[in-house]
PDB file of C-alpha atoms in Angstrom:
ATOM      1  CA  UNK A  64     106.732  70.760  63.887  1.00  0.00           C
ATOM      2  CA  UNK A  65     105.465  73.113  61.198  1.00  0.00           C
ATOM      3  CA  UNK A  66     108.670  72.329  59.303  1.00  0.00           C
ATOM      4  CA  UNK A  67     108.409  68.612  59.938  1.00  0.00           C
ATOM      5  CA  UNK A  68     111.014  68.439  62.729  1.00  0.00           C
ATOM      6  CA  UNK A  69     108.951  66.400  65.173  1.00  0.00           C
ATOM      7  CA  UNK A  70     111.942  65.218  67.201  1.00  0.00           C
ATOM      8  CA  UNK A  71     113.103  68.800  67.684  1.00  0.00           C
ATOM      9  CA  UNK A  72     109.639  69.741  68.896  1.00  0.00           C
ATOM     10  CA  UNK A  73     109.677  66.879  71.372  1.00  0.00           C
ATOM     11  CA  UNK A  74     113.067  67.992  72.626  1.00  0.00           C
ATOM     12  CA  UNK A  75     111.733  71.527  73.048  1.00  0.00           C
ATOM     13  CA  UNK A  76     108.753  70.229  75.017  1.00  0.00           C
ATOM     14  CA  UNK A  77     111.103  68.242  77.230  1.00  0.00           C
ATOM     15  CA  UNK A  78     113.355  71.275  77.710  1.00  0.00           C
ATOM     16  CA  UNK A  79     110.424  73.449  78.811  1.00  0.00           C
ATOM     17  CA  UNK A  80     109.364  70.823  81.313  1.00  0.00           C
ATOM     18  CA  UNK A  81     112.866  70.492  82.705  1.00  0.00           C
ATOM     19  CA  UNK A  82     113.137  74.271  83.076  1.00  0.00           C
ATOM     20  CA  UNK A  83     109.868  74.359  85.020  1.00  0.00           C
ATOM     21  CA  UNK A  84     111.106  71.554  87.257  1.00  0.00           C
ATOM     22  CA  UNK A  85     114.404  73.346  87.850  1.00  0.00           C
ATOM     23  CA  UNK A  86     112.571  76.558  88.740  1.00  0.00           C
ATOM     24  CA  UNK A  87     110.339  74.738  91.223  1.00  0.00           C
ATOM     25  CA  UNK A  88     113.276  72.934  92.837  1.00  0.00           C
ATOM     26  CA  UNK A  89     116.110  75.461  92.772  1.00  0.00           C
ATOM     27  CA  UNK A  90     114.460  78.861  93.108  1.00  0.00           C
ATOM     28  CA  UNK A  91     113.045  78.295  96.623  1.00  0.00           C
ATOM     29  CA  UNK A  92     116.313  76.679  97.717  1.00  0.00           C
ATOM     30  CA  UNK A  93     118.337  79.611  96.392  1.00  0.00           C
ATOM     31  CA  UNK A  94     116.222  82.161  98.259  1.00  0.00           C
ATOM     32  CA  UNK A  95     116.103  80.068 101.458  1.00  0.00           C
ATOM     33  CA  UNK A  96     115.265  82.136 104.547  1.00  0.00           C
ATOM     34  CA  UNK A  97     114.887  85.328 102.527  1.00  0.00           C
ATOM     35  CA  UNK A  98     111.756  83.868 100.988  1.00  0.00           C
ATOM     36  CA  UNK A  99     110.297  83.458 104.481  1.00  0.00           C
ATOM     37  CA  UNK A 100     111.436  86.733 105.986  1.00  0.00           C
ATOM     38  CA  UNK A 101     111.341  89.261 103.160  1.00  0.00           C
ATOM     39  CA  UNK A 102     107.855  90.426 102.085  1.00  0.00           C
ATOM     40  CA  UNK A 103     109.234  91.808  98.830  1.00  0.00           C
ATOM     41  CA  UNK A 104     111.025  88.558  98.010  1.00  0.00           C
ATOM     42  CA  UNK A 105     107.912  86.532  98.827  1.00  0.00           C
ATOM     43  CA  UNK A 106     105.759  88.783  96.659  1.00  0.00           C
ATOM     44  CA  UNK A 107     108.170  88.606  93.714  1.00  0.00           C
ATOM     45  CA  UNK A 108     108.357  84.817  93.943  1.00  0.00           C
ATOM     46  CA  UNK A 109     104.563  84.554  94.037  1.00  0.00           C
ATOM     47  CA  UNK A 110     104.265  86.781  90.975  1.00  0.00           C
ATOM     48  CA  UNK A 111     106.911  84.734  89.146  1.00  0.00           C
ATOM     49  CA  UNK A 112     104.940  81.566  89.819  1.00  0.00           C
ATOM     50  CA  UNK A 113     101.665  83.158  88.746  1.00  0.00           C
ATOM     51  CA  UNK A 114     103.267  84.483  85.569  1.00  0.00           C
ATOM     52  CA  UNK A 115     104.530  81.015  84.661  1.00  0.00           C
ATOM     53  CA  UNK A 116     101.070  79.628  85.387  1.00  0.00           C
ATOM     54  CA  UNK A 117      99.571  82.246  83.071  1.00  0.00           C
ATOM     55  CA  UNK A 118     101.996  81.467  80.234  1.00  0.00           C
ATOM     56  CA  UNK A 119     101.663  77.695  80.565  1.00  0.00           C
ATOM     57  CA  UNK A 120      97.876  77.932  80.634  1.00  0.00           C
ATOM     58  CA  UNK A 121      97.723  80.002  77.445  1.00  0.00           C
ATOM     59  CA  UNK A 122     100.383  78.096  75.492  1.00  0.00           C
ATOM     60  CA  UNK A 123      97.980  75.497  74.010  1.00  0.00           C
ATOM     61  CA  UNK A 124      95.624  78.237  72.806  1.00  0.00           C
ATOM     62  CA  UNK A 125      98.505  80.139  71.226  1.00  0.00           C
ATOM     63  CA  UNK A 126     100.195  77.227  69.425  1.00  0.00           C
ATOM     64  CA  UNK A 127      98.024  74.121  69.160  1.00  0.00           C
ATOM     65  CA  UNK A 128      96.014  75.493  66.224  1.00  0.00           C
ATOM     66  CA  UNK A 129      99.204  75.544  64.146  1.00  0.00           C
ATOM     67  CA  UNK A 130     100.090  71.952  64.984  1.00  0.00           C
ATOM     68  CA  UNK A 131      98.839  68.690  63.534  1.00  0.00           C
ATOM     69  CA  UNK A 132      96.212  67.116  65.764  1.00  0.00           C
ATOM     70  CA  UNK A 133      98.440  64.179  66.698  1.00  0.00           C
ATOM     71  CA  UNK A 134     101.047  66.608  68.104  1.00  0.00           C
ATOM     72  CA  UNK A 135      98.765  68.952  70.066  1.00  0.00           C
ATOM     73  CA  UNK A 136     100.012  67.450  73.321  1.00  0.00           C
ATOM     74  CA  UNK A 137     103.464  68.956  72.720  1.00  0.00           C
ATOM     75  CA  UNK A 138     102.062  72.437  73.445  1.00  0.00           C
ATOM     76  CA  UNK A 139     100.260  71.403  76.637  1.00  0.00           C
ATOM     77  CA  UNK A 140     101.856  72.119  80.028  1.00  0.00           C
ATOM     78  CA  UNK A 141      98.769  72.448  82.220  1.00  0.00           C
ATOM     79  CA  UNK A 142      99.988  69.642  84.478  1.00  0.00           C
ATOM     80  CA  UNK A 143     102.499  72.176  85.860  1.00  0.00           C
ATOM     81  CA  UNK A 144      99.821  74.761  86.652  1.00  0.00           C
ATOM     82  CA  UNK A 145      98.624  73.412  90.049  1.00  0.00           C
ATOM     83  CA  UNK A 146     102.163  72.673  91.189  1.00  0.00           C
ATOM     84  CA  UNK A 147     103.541  76.121  90.385  1.00  0.00           C
ATOM     85  CA  UNK A 148     100.487  77.911  91.747  1.00  0.00           C
ATOM     86  CA  UNK A 149     100.654  76.005  95.025  1.00  0.00           C
ATOM     87  CA  UNK A 150     104.405  76.582  95.222  1.00  0.00           C
ATOM     88  CA  UNK A 151     104.034  80.353  95.063  1.00  0.00           C
ATOM     89  CA  UNK A 152     100.954  80.534  97.272  1.00  0.00           C
ATOM     90  CA  UNK A 153     102.359  78.250  99.974  1.00  0.00           C
ATOM     91  CA  UNK A 154     105.619  80.185 100.321  1.00  0.00           C
ATOM     92  CA  UNK A 155     103.699  83.459 100.343  1.00  0.00           C
ATOM     93  CA  UNK A 156     101.371  82.199 103.066  1.00  0.00           C
ATOM     94  CA  UNK A 157     104.302  81.148 105.230  1.00  0.00           C
ATOM     95  CA  UNK A 158     105.842  84.599 104.855  1.00  0.00           C
ATOM     96  CA  UNK A 159     102.537  86.325 105.660  1.00  0.00           C
ATOM     97  CA  UNK A 160     102.004  84.142 108.716  1.00  0.00           C
ATOM     98  CA  UNK A 161     105.433  85.093 110.059  1.00  0.00           C
ATOM     99  CA  UNK A 162     104.691  88.775 109.479  1.00  0.00           C
ATOM    100  CA  UNK A 163     101.342  88.504 111.259  1.00  0.00           C
ATOM    101  CA  UNK A 164     102.974  86.754 114.208  1.00  0.00           C
ATOM    102  CA  UNK A 165     105.540  89.542 114.419  1.00  0.00           C
ATOM    103  CA  UNK A 166     102.777  92.159 114.433  1.00  0.00           C
ATOM    104  CA  UNK A 167     100.978  90.303 117.240  1.00  0.00           C
ATOM    105  CA  UNK A 168     104.206  90.145 119.257  1.00  0.00           C
ATOM    106  CA  UNK A 169     104.809  93.876 118.828  1.00  0.00           C
ATOM    107  CA  UNK A 170     101.264  94.637 119.981  1.00  0.00           C
ATOM    108  CA  UNK A 171     101.466  92.365 123.022  1.00  0.00           C
ATOM    109  CA  UNK A 172     102.402  95.108 125.563  1.00  0.00           C
ATOM    110  CA  UNK A 173      99.196  96.995 124.730  1.00  0.00           C
ATOM    111  CA  UNK A 174      96.635  96.171 127.423  1.00  0.00           C
ATOM    112  CA  UNK A 175      93.350  97.604 128.683  1.00  0.00           C
ATOM    113  CA  UNK A 176      93.267  95.564 131.868  1.00  0.00           C
ATOM    114  CA  UNK A 177      92.252  97.812 134.804  1.00  0.00           C
ATOM    115  CA  UNK A 178      95.194  96.660 136.923  1.00  0.00           C
ATOM    116  CA  UNK A 179      97.636  97.344 134.114  1.00  0.00           C
ATOM    117  CA  UNK A 180      96.139 100.735 133.289  1.00  0.00           C
ATOM    118  CA  UNK A 181      96.493 101.809 136.912  1.00  0.00           C
ATOM    119  CA  UNK A 182     100.264 101.533 136.627  1.00  0.00           C
ATOM    120  CA  UNK A 183     102.509 104.405 135.619  1.00  0.00           C
ATOM    121  CA  UNK A 184     103.584 104.753 131.975  1.00  0.00           C
ATOM    122  CA  UNK A 185     100.944 102.234 130.860  1.00  0.00           C
ATOM    123  CA  UNK A 186      99.653 104.375 128.024  1.00  0.00           C
ATOM    124  CA  UNK A 187     103.159 105.289 126.902  1.00  0.00           C
ATOM    125  CA  UNK A 188     103.973 101.583 126.599  1.00  0.00           C
ATOM    126  CA  UNK A 189     100.686 100.880 124.817  1.00  0.00           C
ATOM    127  CA  UNK A 190     101.167 103.772 122.413  1.00  0.00           C
ATOM    128  CA  UNK A 191     104.695 102.620 121.634  1.00  0.00           C
ATOM    129  CA  UNK A 192     103.485  99.063 121.002  1.00  0.00           C
ATOM    130  CA  UNK A 193     100.698 100.296 118.738  1.00  0.00           C
ATOM    131  CA  UNK A 194     103.089 102.514 116.789  1.00  0.00           C
ATOM    132  CA  UNK A 195     105.595  99.689 116.349  1.00  0.00           C
ATOM    133  CA  UNK A 196     102.975  97.214 115.140  1.00  0.00           C
ATOM    134  CA  UNK A 197     101.435  99.662 112.673  1.00  0.00           C
ATOM    135  CA  UNK A 198     104.889 100.660 111.425  1.00  0.00           C
ATOM    136  CA  UNK A 199     105.600  96.982 110.783  1.00  0.00           C
ATOM    137  CA  UNK A 200     102.333  96.603 108.873  1.00  0.00           C
ATOM    138  CA  UNK A 201     103.091  99.697 106.795  1.00  0.00           C
ATOM    139  CA  UNK A 202     106.630  98.495 106.019  1.00  0.00           C
ATOM    140  CA  UNK A 203     105.378  95.101 104.866  1.00  0.00           C
ATOM    141  CA  UNK A 204     102.654  96.652 102.710  1.00  0.00           C
ATOM    142  CA  UNK A 205     105.190  98.995 101.111  1.00  0.00           C
ATOM    143  CA  UNK A 206     107.404  96.028 100.213  1.00  0.00           C
ATOM    144  CA  UNK A 207     104.461  94.035  98.886  1.00  0.00           C
ATOM    145  CA  UNK A 208     103.337  96.972  96.756  1.00  0.00           C
ATOM    146  CA  UNK A 209     106.572  96.729  94.762  1.00  0.00           C
ATOM    147  CA  UNK A 210     105.467  93.434  93.202  1.00  0.00           C
ATOM    148  CA  UNK A 211     101.895  92.395  93.940  1.00  0.00           C
ATOM    149  CA  UNK A 212      99.013  93.244  91.607  1.00  0.00           C
ATOM    150  CA  UNK A 213      96.360  95.543  93.023  1.00  0.00           C
ATOM    151  CA  UNK A 214      93.837  92.938  94.156  1.00  0.00           C
ATOM    152  CA  UNK A 215      96.399  90.745  95.901  1.00  0.00           C
ATOM    153  CA  UNK A 216      97.930  93.793  97.555  1.00  0.00           C
ATOM    154  CA  UNK A 217      94.577  94.841  98.971  1.00  0.00           C
ATOM    155  CA  UNK A 218      93.812  91.358 100.254  1.00  0.00           C
ATOM    156  CA  UNK A 219      97.240  91.088 101.890  1.00  0.00           C
ATOM    157  CA  UNK A 220      96.871  94.541 103.428  1.00  0.00           C
ATOM    158  CA  UNK A 221      93.521  93.510 104.864  1.00  0.00           C
ATOM    159  CA  UNK A 222      95.077  90.428 106.452  1.00  0.00           C
ATOM    160  CA  UNK A 223      97.847  92.422 108.121  1.00  0.00           C
ATOM    161  CA  UNK A 224      95.665  95.316 109.224  1.00  0.00           C
ATOM    162  CA  UNK A 225      93.075  92.853 110.463  1.00  0.00           C
ATOM    163  CA  UNK A 226      95.594  91.413 112.918  1.00  0.00           C
ATOM    164  CA  UNK A 227      95.902  94.801 114.612  1.00  0.00           C
ATOM    165  CA  UNK A 228      92.170  95.561 114.513  1.00  0.00           C
ATOM    166  CA  UNK A 229      91.074  92.207 115.901  1.00  0.00           C
ATOM    167  CA  UNK A 230      93.759  92.263 118.573  1.00  0.00           C
ATOM    168  CA  UNK A 231      92.898  95.766 119.805  1.00  0.00           C
ATOM    169  CA  UNK A 232      89.162  95.110 119.806  1.00  0.00           C
ATOM    170  CA  UNK A 233      89.664  91.768 121.511  1.00  0.00           C
ATOM    171  CA  UNK A 234      91.742  93.372 124.257  1.00  0.00           C
ATOM    172  CA  UNK A 235      89.167  96.140 124.723  1.00  0.00           C
ATOM    173  CA  UNK A 236      86.074  93.957 124.893  1.00  0.00           C
ATOM    174  CA  UNK A 237      87.723  91.461 127.230  1.00  0.00           C
ATOM    175  CA  UNK A 238      87.570  93.957 130.083  1.00  0.00           C
ATOM    176  CA  UNK A 239      84.340  94.682 131.941  1.00  0.00           C
ATOM    177  CA  UNK A 240      85.011  98.228 133.061  1.00  0.00           C
ATOM    178  CA  UNK A 241      87.165 101.210 132.160  1.00  0.00           C
ATOM    179  CA  UNK A 242      87.629 103.846 134.811  1.00  0.00           C
ATOM    180  CA  UNK A 243      86.669 107.384 133.720  1.00  0.00           C
ATOM    181  CA  UNK A 244      90.217 108.498 134.505  1.00  0.00           C
ATOM    182  CA  UNK A 245      91.562 106.040 131.921  1.00  0.00           C
ATOM    183  CA  UNK A 246      88.906 106.517 129.244  1.00  0.00           C
ATOM    184  CA  UNK A 247      90.670 109.456 127.618  1.00  0.00           C
ATOM    185  CA  UNK A 248      93.856 107.452 127.166  1.00  0.00           C
ATOM    186  CA  UNK A 249      91.983 104.532 125.612  1.00  0.00           C
ATOM    187  CA  UNK A 250      90.177 106.916 123.247  1.00  0.00           C
ATOM    188  CA  UNK A 251      93.520 108.392 122.216  1.00  0.00           C
ATOM    189  CA  UNK A 252      94.927 104.942 121.461  1.00  0.00           C
ATOM    190  CA  UNK A 253      92.009 104.001 119.227  1.00  0.00           C
ATOM    191  CA  UNK A 254      92.123 107.359 117.477  1.00  0.00           C
ATOM    192  CA  UNK A 255      95.831 106.799 116.828  1.00  0.00           C
ATOM    193  CA  UNK A 256      95.114 103.294 115.556  1.00  0.00           C
ATOM    194  CA  UNK A 257      92.561 104.678 113.103  1.00  0.00           C
ATOM    195  CA  UNK A 258      94.977 107.337 111.843  1.00  0.00           C
ATOM    196  CA  UNK A 259      97.859 104.892 111.461  1.00  0.00           C
ATOM    197  CA  UNK A 260      95.566 102.390 109.767  1.00  0.00           C
ATOM    198  CA  UNK A 261      94.492 104.996 107.233  1.00  0.00           C
ATOM    199  CA  UNK A 262      98.146 105.566 106.366  1.00  0.00           C
ATOM    200  CA  UNK A 263      98.478 101.845 105.657  1.00  0.00           C
ATOM    201  CA  UNK A 264      95.369 101.923 103.471  1.00  0.00           C
ATOM    202  CA  UNK A 265      96.824 104.865 101.566  1.00  0.00           C
ATOM    203  CA  UNK A 266      99.959 102.868 100.795  1.00  0.00           C
ATOM    204  CA  UNK A 267      97.802 100.043  99.422  1.00  0.00           C
ATOM    205  CA  UNK A 268      95.590 102.513  97.497  1.00  0.00           C
ATOM    206  CA  UNK A 269      92.522 101.324  99.400  1.00  0.00           C
ATOM    207  CA  UNK A 270      91.679 104.890 100.382  1.00  0.00           C
ATOM    208  CA  UNK A 271      92.228 108.168  98.587  1.00  0.00           C
ATOM    209  CA  UNK A 272      94.166 111.067 100.046  1.00  0.00           C
ATOM    210  CA  UNK A 273      91.269 113.445  99.416  1.00  0.00           C
ATOM    211  CA  UNK A 274      88.507 111.482 101.104  1.00  0.00           C
ATOM    212  CA  UNK A 275      90.274 108.855 103.204  1.00  0.00           C
ATOM    213  CA  UNK A 276      87.357 106.502 102.821  1.00  0.00           C
ATOM    214  CA  UNK A 277      87.581 102.902 101.583  1.00  0.00           C
ATOM    215  CA  UNK A 278      87.218 102.453  97.835  1.00  0.00           C
ATOM    216  CA  UNK A 279      83.821 101.020  96.949  1.00  0.00           C
ATOM    217  CA  UNK A 280      85.406  98.156  95.033  1.00  0.00           C
ATOM    218  CA  UNK A 281      87.338  96.857  98.026  1.00  0.00           C
ATOM    219  CA  UNK A 282      85.874  94.831 100.849  1.00  0.00           C
ATOM    220  CA  UNK A 283      88.566  96.124 103.200  1.00  0.00           C
ATOM    221  CA  UNK A 284      86.488  95.047 106.204  1.00  0.00           C
ATOM    222  CA  UNK A 285      86.075  91.453 105.054  1.00  0.00           C
ATOM    223  CA  UNK A 286      87.121  89.876 108.349  1.00  0.00           C
ATOM    224  CA  UNK A 287      89.569  92.645 109.248  1.00  0.00           C
ATOM    225  CA  UNK A 288      87.155  94.507 111.578  1.00  0.00           C
ATOM    226  CA  UNK A 289      88.502  97.814 110.305  1.00  0.00           C
ATOM    227  CA  UNK A 290      85.000  99.311 110.328  1.00  0.00           C
ATOM    228  CA  UNK A 291      84.544  98.158 113.919  1.00  0.00           C
ATOM    229  CA  UNK A 292      87.803  99.770 115.016  1.00  0.00           C
ATOM    230  CA  UNK A 293      86.870 102.993 113.229  1.00  0.00           C
ATOM    231  CA  UNK A 294      83.448 103.044 114.875  1.00  0.00           C
ATOM    232  CA  UNK A 295      84.877 102.377 118.334  1.00  0.00           C
ATOM    233  CA  UNK A 296      87.415 105.183 117.901  1.00  0.00           C
ATOM    234  CA  UNK A 297      84.556 107.565 117.077  1.00  0.00           C
ATOM    235  CA  UNK A 298      82.025 106.406 119.683  1.00  0.00           C
ATOM    236  CA  UNK A 299      84.146 105.590 122.725  1.00  0.00           C
ATOM    237  CA  UNK A 300      83.273 108.248 125.279  1.00  0.00           C
ATOM    238  CA  UNK A 301      80.349 109.600 123.235  1.00  0.00           C
ATOM    239  CA  UNK A 302      77.045 110.647 124.755  1.00  0.00           C
ATOM    240  CA  UNK A 303      73.636 109.008 124.666  1.00  0.00           C
ATOM    241  CA  UNK A 304      72.367 111.094 121.752  1.00  0.00           C
ATOM    242  CA  UNK A 305      75.378 110.083 119.649  1.00  0.00           C
ATOM    243  CA  UNK A 306      74.630 106.419 120.236  1.00  0.00           C
ATOM    244  CA  UNK A 307      70.971 106.927 119.363  1.00  0.00           C
ATOM    245  CA  UNK A 308      71.949 108.697 116.150  1.00  0.00           C
ATOM    246  CA  UNK A 309      74.304 105.902 115.081  1.00  0.00           C
ATOM    247  CA  UNK A 310      72.323 102.945 116.392  1.00  0.00           C
ATOM    248  CA  UNK A 311      71.934 101.395 112.936  1.00  0.00           C
ATOM    249  CA  UNK A 312      75.698 101.388 112.342  1.00  0.00           C
ATOM    250  CA  UNK A 313      76.270  99.934 115.804  1.00  0.00           C
ATOM    251  CA  UNK A 314      73.922  97.059 115.031  1.00  0.00           C
ATOM    252  CA  UNK A 315      75.654  96.349 111.717  1.00  0.00           C
ATOM    253  CA  UNK A 316      79.295  96.583 112.779  1.00  0.00           C
ATOM    254  CA  UNK A 317      79.355  95.334 116.379  1.00  0.00           C
ATOM    255  CA  UNK A 318      77.775  92.409 118.149  1.00  0.00           C
ATOM    256  CA  UNK A 319      75.144  93.206 120.761  1.00  0.00           C
ATOM    257  CA  UNK A 320      77.541  92.403 123.600  1.00  0.00           C
ATOM    258  CA  UNK A 321      80.229  94.648 122.122  1.00  0.00           C
ATOM    259  CA  UNK A 322      77.803  97.521 121.597  1.00  0.00           C
ATOM    260  CA  UNK A 323      76.541  97.246 125.175  1.00  0.00           C
ATOM    261  CA  UNK A 324      80.090  97.280 126.515  1.00  0.00           C
ATOM    262  CA  UNK A 325      80.980 100.255 124.344  1.00  0.00           C
ATOM    263  CA  UNK A 326      78.055 102.194 125.799  1.00  0.00           C
ATOM    264  CA  UNK A 327      78.970 101.112 129.314  1.00  0.00           C
ATOM    265  CA  UNK A 328      82.581 102.209 128.798  1.00  0.00           C
ATOM    266  CA  UNK A 329      81.216 105.567 127.621  1.00  0.00           C
ATOM    267  CA  UNK A 330      79.262 106.081 130.831  1.00  0.00           C
ATOM    268  CA  UNK A 331      75.826 104.837 129.742  1.00  0.00           C
ATOM    269  CA  UNK A 332      75.113 102.515 132.650  1.00  0.00           C
ATOM    270  CA  UNK A 333      71.353 102.189 132.112  1.00  0.00           C
ATOM    271  CA  UNK A 334      71.226  98.665 130.676  1.00  0.00           C
ATOM    272  CA  UNK A 335      67.531  98.878 129.823  1.00  0.00           C
ATOM    273  CA  UNK A 336      68.053 102.089 127.863  1.00  0.00           C
ATOM    274  CA  UNK A 337      71.089 100.642 126.080  1.00  0.00           C
ATOM    275  CA  UNK A 338      69.139  97.551 125.040  1.00  0.00           C
ATOM    276  CA  UNK A 339      66.314  99.752 123.803  1.00  0.00           C
ATOM    277  CA  UNK A 340      68.738 101.666 121.560  1.00  0.00           C
ATOM    278  CA  UNK A 341      70.028  98.423 120.052  1.00  0.00           C
ATOM    279  CA  UNK A 342      66.530  97.039 119.523  1.00  0.00           C
ATOM    280  CA  UNK A 343      65.595 100.154 117.580  1.00  0.00           C
ATOM    281  CA  UNK A 344      68.790  99.769 115.533  1.00  0.00           C
TER     282      UNK A 344
END
């Protein structure tokens, strides 16, 4: 256009649009099931889409100032932005949903039901299920880390880790009683879950190796219930004084019903005293 070749500029605009259309149509078809099953492939495709969105959004700012006003539209491609963004996000969500479903399936054998816990090898089965589910989460996060930017990686890690945390806590608080003979095994499982979860957070750079505490800039417990799982692993089986000392954290992280059950599981059967602790918190 700067040289007066308006038709060439129009052809170039048309070519760019056709290339974007070809990418949107052929790239997902080429990847097929790999795009659904491979976390790394899904992450790369999402980043490709977001990169194109970034370039197409900035193109008018980079070139329109050098064009005559009547030809500014030849540098505008923002109509592709929503389509490409949705394309990448939708495929990524499908992949993440499949990964979360797989994690849930791996964790299914883990149960805190009194009848189940009374059976032989129950804790071995539960520990194996927990290890398999956390290993799956860690593998997915490692693959995602090869492509995703930091913020997206942390959000995706939170989604995957949250599946395990919510499932374990849900299974625990569904039961009404844990026999003292089984309490040690349950404590061990939650301690293992906390340790394995910290390894996942290390992979995603959400915690540091030195401190193993969540980075202040990351809301890693935004719906994941990671803080709740950590608290339960520390307080399950604790004494009355420990609950009094941490009553404020209990009130912040757990619901009242969950906190009461946690104290009951730990042998604090005085309901009036337990309610008093929570009221103070």
